[in-house]
Coordinates of N, CA and C in Angstrom, one line a residue:
M2 N -31.4 2.3 4.6 CA -31.3 1.2 3.6 C -30.5 0.1 4.6
D3 N -30.9 -1.5 4.0 CA -30.2 -2.4 4.2 C -29.2 -2.7 3.2
N4 N -28.6 -3.6 3.5 CA -27.3 -4.2 2.6 C -27.4 -4.8 1.3
D5 N -28.8 -5.0 1.1 CA -29.2 -5.3 -0.4 C -29.5 -4.2 -1.0
E6 N -30.0 -3.3 -0.5 CA -30.3 -1.9 -1.1 C -29.0 -1.0 -1.8
I7 N -28.3 -1.1 -0.4 CA -26.8 -0.4 -0.8 C -26.2 -1.4 -2.1
I8 N -26.1 -2.5 -2.1 CA -25.3 -3.5 -2.8 C -26.0 -3.0 -4.6
K9 N -27.2 -3.0 -4.5 CA -28.1 -2.7 -5.8 C -27.6 -1.5 -6.5
T10 N -27.9 -0.2 -5.5 CA -27.3 1.0 -5.6 C -26.1 1.1 -6.2
L11 N -25.0 0.7 -5.8 CA -23.9 0.4 -6.0 C -23.5 -0.1 -7.3
S12 N -24.2 -1.3 -7.2 CA -23.7 -1.9 -8.4 C -24.6 -1.0 -9.8
A13 N -25.9 -0.8 -9.5 CA -26.3 0.2 -10.8 C -25.4 1.5 -11.3
E14 N -24.7 2.1 -10.4 CA -23.8 3.0 -10.5 C -22.4 2.6 -11.5
L15 N -21.9 1.6 -10.7 CA -20.9 0.7 -11.5 C -21.1 0.3 -12.8
L16 N -22.7 -0.3 -13.1 CA -22.7 -0.5 -14.5 C -23.4 0.9 -15.5
K17 N -23.6 1.9 -14.6 CA -23.3 3.3 -15.4 C -22.2 3.8 -15.8
G18 N -21.2 3.0 -15.5 CA -19.6 3.9 -15.9 C -18.9 4.3 -14.6
A19 N -19.6 4.4 -13.1 CA -18.7 5.2 -12.4 C -17.4 4.1 -12.0
K20 N -16.6 4.7 -11.2 CA -15.3 4.0 -10.8 C -15.1 4.1 -9.1
M21 N -14.9 2.6 -8.8 CA -15.1 2.9 -7.2 C -13.7 3.0 -6.8
L22 N -13.7 4.0 -5.7 CA -12.4 4.5 -5.0 C -12.1 4.0 -4.1
S23 N -10.9 4.3 -3.3 CA -10.7 3.3 -2.2 C -10.9 4.1 -1.1
T24 N -11.7 5.5 -0.7 CA -11.8 6.0 0.4 C -13.3 6.0 0.3
H25 N -13.8 6.3 1.3 CA -15.3 5.8 2.0 C -16.1 7.3 2.4
C26 N -17.2 7.3 2.3 CA -18.0 8.8 2.6 C -18.0 8.6 4.1
S27 N -17.7 10.0 4.5 CA -17.5 10.2 6.0 C -18.5 10.3 6.6
K28 N -19.7 10.4 5.9 CA -20.9 10.5 6.4 C -21.7 8.9 6.6
C29 N -22.0 8.0 5.7 CA -22.4 6.6 5.8 C -21.7 5.6 6.1
G30 N -20.4 5.7 5.1 CA -19.1 4.7 5.3 C -19.1 4.0 3.9
S31 N -20.1 4.5 2.9 CA -19.8 3.5 1.5 C -18.6 4.3 0.9
P32 N -18.7 3.5 -0.2 CA -17.4 3.4 -0.5 C -17.6 4.5 -1.7
L33 N -16.7 5.4 -2.2 CA -17.1 6.8 -3.0 C -17.0 6.3 -4.1
L34 N -17.6 6.8 -5.6 CA -17.4 6.6 -6.4 C -17.2 7.9 -7.4
E35 N -16.4 7.7 -8.6 CA -15.9 9.0 -9.5 C -16.9 8.9 -10.9
K36 N -17.5 9.5 -11.3 CA -18.0 9.3 -12.8 C -18.0 10.8 -13.2
N37 N -17.4 10.8 -14.3 CA -17.2 12.2 -15.4 C -16.5 13.0 -14.2
G38 N -15.5 12.8 -13.9 CA -14.5 14.0 -13.1 C -15.4 14.4 -11.5
K39 N -16.8 13.9 -11.4 CA -17.2 14.1 -10.0 C -17.0 13.2 -9.0
I40 N -17.0 13.2 -7.8 CA -16.7 12.1 -6.8 C -17.7 12.1 -6.2
Y41 N -18.4 11.4 -5.6 CA -19.9 11.1 -5.0 C -19.9 9.8 -4.2
C42 N -21.0 10.1 -3.1 CA -21.6 8.5 -2.8 C -22.9 8.8 -2.7
P43 N -23.2 7.6 -3.6 CA -24.3 6.9 -3.8 C -25.3 6.5 -3.2
I44 N -25.3 6.4 -2.1 CA -26.1 6.3 -1.1 C -26.8 7.3 -0.4
C45 N -25.8 8.4 0.1 CA -26.5 9.4 0.6 C -26.3 10.7 -0.4
E46 N -26.2 10.6 -1.5 CA -25.9 11.7 -2.4 C -25.3 12.8 -2.4
K47 N -24.3 12.7 -1.7 CA -23.4 13.7 -1.2 C -22.2 13.7 -2.0
S48 N -22.4 15.2 -2.8 CA -20.7 15.0 -3.6 C -19.4 15.4 -2.6
V49 N -18.6 15.2 -3.2 CA -17.2 15.3 -2.6 C -16.4 16.6 -3.3
N50 N -15.4 17.2 -2.4 CA -14.9 18.2 -2.8 C -13.5 17.5 -3.6
T51 N -13.7 17.6 -4.6 CA -12.4 16.7 -5.9 C -11.1 17.5 -5.1
K52 N -10.8 18.5 -4.8 CA -9.7 18.7 -4.5 C -9.0 18.5 -3.3
K53 N -9.9 18.2 -2.3 CA -9.6 17.8 -1.1 C -9.3 16.3 -1.2
Y54 N -10.5 15.4 -2.1 CA -10.1 13.9 -2.3 C -8.6 14.0 -2.8
K55 N -8.2 14.7 -3.7 CA -7.1 14.5 -4.5 C -5.9 14.5 -3.6
K56 N -6.0 15.6 -2.5 CA -5.1 16.0 -1.6 C -5.0 14.8 -0.6
E57 N -6.1 14.3 -0.3 CA -5.9 13.4 0.7 C -4.9 12.1 0.0
S58 N -5.4 11.5 -1.3 CA -5.2 10.5 -2.0 C -3.8 10.7 -2.1
K59 N -3.0 12.1 -2.4 CA -2.0 12.0 -2.5 C -1.2 11.9 -1.1
N60 N -1.9 12.5 -0.4 CA -1.0 12.2 1.4 C -0.9 10.7 1.5
E61 N -2.0 9.8 0.9 CA -2.0 8.3 1.2 C -1.0 7.8 0.1
E62 N -0.9 8.6 -0.7 CA 0.6 8.0 -1.8 C 1.8 8.4 -1.0
N63 N 2.0 9.5 -0.7 CA 3.2 9.6 0.3 C 3.5 8.9 1.2
L64 N 2.3 8.3 1.8 CA 2.6 7.4 3.1 C 3.2 6.1 2.7
Y65 N 2.4 5.6 1.6 CA 3.0 4.7 1.2 C 4.7 4.4 0.7
F66 N 4.8 5.5 0.0 CA 5.9 5.5 -0.5 C 7.2 5.7 0.8
K67 N 6.7 6.5 2.0 CA 7.7 6.7 2.7 C 7.6 5.3 3.5
D68 N 7.0 4.4 3.5 CA 6.8 3.3 3.9 C 7.5 2.0 3.5
E69 N 7.6 2.3 2.0 CA 8.4 1.6 1.2 C 10.0 2.2 1.4
L70 N 10.4 3.4 1.6 CA 11.7 3.7 1.8 C 12.3 3.6 2.9
D71 N 11.2 3.2 4.3 CA 11.6 2.9 5.5 C 11.8 1.5 5.5
L72 N 11.3 0.3 4.7 CA 11.6 -1.3 4.8 C 12.6 -1.1 3.7
D73 N 12.9 -0.4 2.7 CA 14.1 0.0 2.0 C 15.5 -0.2 3.3
M74 N 15.3 0.4 4.0 CA 16.4 1.2 4.9 C 16.4 0.1 5.7
I75 N 15.4 -0.6 6.4 CA 15.9 -1.5 7.2 C 16.3 -2.7 6.6
I76 N 15.8 -3.1 5.2 CA 16.6 -4.5 4.6 C 18.2 -3.9 4.4
T77 N 18.4 -2.7 4.2 CA 19.6 -2.7 3.9 C 20.5 -2.6 5.1
S78 N 20.1 -2.3 6.6 CA 20.8 -2.0 7.6 C 20.9 -3.6 8.0
K79 N 20.0 -4.6 8.3 CA 20.0 -6.0 8.1 C 20.9 -6.6 7.4
I80 N 20.8 -6.2 5.9 CA 22.1 -6.8 5.3 C 23.3 -6.5 5.8
S81 N 24.1 -5.2 6.1 CA 24.8 -4.8 6.7 C 25.1 -5.4 7.8
Y82 N 24.5 -6.0 8.9 CA 24.3 -6.6 9.8 C 25.2 -7.9 10.0
L83 N 24.0 -8.4 8.9 CA 24.4 -10.0 8.8 C 25.9 -10.2 7.7
S84 N 26.5 -9.2 7.2 CA 27.1 -9.1 6.6 C 28.7 -9.5 7.5
K85 N 28.4 -8.4 8.5 CA 29.3 -8.0 9.7 C 29.4 -9.7 10.4
K86 N 28.2 -9.9 10.7 CA 28.1 -11.4 11.5 C 29.1 -12.3 10.4
L87 N 28.6 -12.6 9.8 CA 29.2 -13.5 8.5 C 30.8 -13.6 8.4
E88 N 31.1 -12.2 8.4 CA 32.8 -11.9 8.3 C 33.5 -13.2 9.7
K89 N 32.4 -12.7 10.9 CA 33.2 -13.0 12.0 C 33.0 -14.8 12.1
E90 N 31.7 -15.0 11.4 CA 31.4 -16.1 11.9 C 32.3 -17.3 11.7
E91 N 32.5 -18.5 12.4 CA 33.5 -19.7 11.8 C 32.7 -21.4 11.6
E92 N 31.4 -21.0 12.4 CA 30.9 -22.3 12.5 C 30.0 -22.5 10.9
V93 N 30.4 -23.3 10.4 CA 29.6 -23.8 9.0 C 28.1 -23.7 9.4
I94 N 27.2 -24.0 10.0 CA 25.8 -24.4 10.1 C 25.5 -23.1 10.2
R95 N 26.2 -22.2 11.1 CA 25.4 -20.7 11.1 C 26.0 -19.7 9.9
I96 N 27.1 -19.9 9.3 CA 27.4 -19.6 8.0 C 26.2 -19.8 7.0
K97 N 26.0 -21.0 6.9 CA 24.9 -21.6 6.0 C 23.5 -20.5 6.3
E98 N 23.2 -20.7 7.7 CA 22.0 -19.7 8.3 C 22.0 -18.4 7.7
I99 N 23.1 -17.6 8.0 CA 23.5 -16.4 7.3 C 23.2 -16.1 6.1
A100 N 24.1 -17.0 5.5 CA 24.0 -16.7 3.9 C 22.5 -16.8 3.3
E101 N 22.0 -17.9 3.8 CA 20.3 -18.1 3.3 C 19.4 -16.5 3.9
A102 N 19.7 -16.2 5.0 CA 18.8 -15.0 5.4 C 19.4 -13.7 4.5
L103 N 20.9 -13.7 4.4 CA 21.2 -12.5 3.5 C 20.7 -12.9 2.1
S104 N 20.5 -13.8 1.4 CA 20.1 -14.3 0.0 C 18.3 -13.7 -0.4
A105 N 17.8 -13.9 1.0 CA 16.4 -13.6 1.2 C 16.1 -12.3 1.1
L106 N 17.1 -11.7 2.0 CA 16.9 -10.2 1.9 C 17.3 -9.2 0.4
I107 N 18.4 -9.7 0.1 CA 19.0 -9.2 -1.0 C 17.8 -9.4 -2.3
K108 N 16.7 -10.8 -2.2 CA 15.8 -10.8 -3.6 C 14.7 -9.8 -3.0
I109 N 14.6 -9.5 -1.4 CA 13.2 -8.7 -1.2 C 13.8 -7.2 -1.5
K110 N 15.1 -7.1 -1.3 CA 15.5 -5.7 -1.8 C 15.4 -5.3 -3.5
E111 N 15.9 -6.2 -4.1 CA 15.5 -6.4 -5.6 C 14.2 -6.2 -6.4
K112 N 13.2 -6.7 -5.7 CA 12.1 -6.9 -5.7 C 11.2 -5.5 -5.4
L113 N 11.8 -4.7 -4.3 CA 11.4 -3.1 -4.0 C 12.0 -2.6 -4.9
S114 N 13.2 -2.7 -5.4 CA 13.7 -1.8 -6.4 C 13.3 -2.0 -7.7
N115 N 12.7 -3.4 -8.2 CA 12.0 -3.6 -9.4 C 10.6 -3.0 -9.6
S116 N 10.0 -2.7 -8.5 CA 8.6 -2.3 -7.8 C 8.7 -0.7 -8.2
K117 N 9.6 0.0 -7.9 CA 9.8 1.6 -7.9 C 9.7 1.8 -9.6
N118 N 10.6 1.0 -10.2 CA 10.8 1.5 -11.6 C 9.4 1.0 -12.7

């Protein structure tokens, strides 16, 4: 199948109500689709084990959540580090630089907290 045929096949399935998933077929590399609880590849017409797919999706979510927790921990660590630097700093320009960096980190931390809720 050439690219035009692949696009036509995918488009036809989407028009029929299928939902495109973020994973791809292990055989041909085409995006997997889901319709009526069935996950399949429209190109090689291969059905996918739904339980296996859901388990893989859950693992991807867990990795994303872990990355988010790591980022939160890193930002917290940097805020602590800069706070200690700020406490000892006496040069006005350096105080300003550190304060701006702290402000940016605090805003990022707040955005991360809001995205979890």
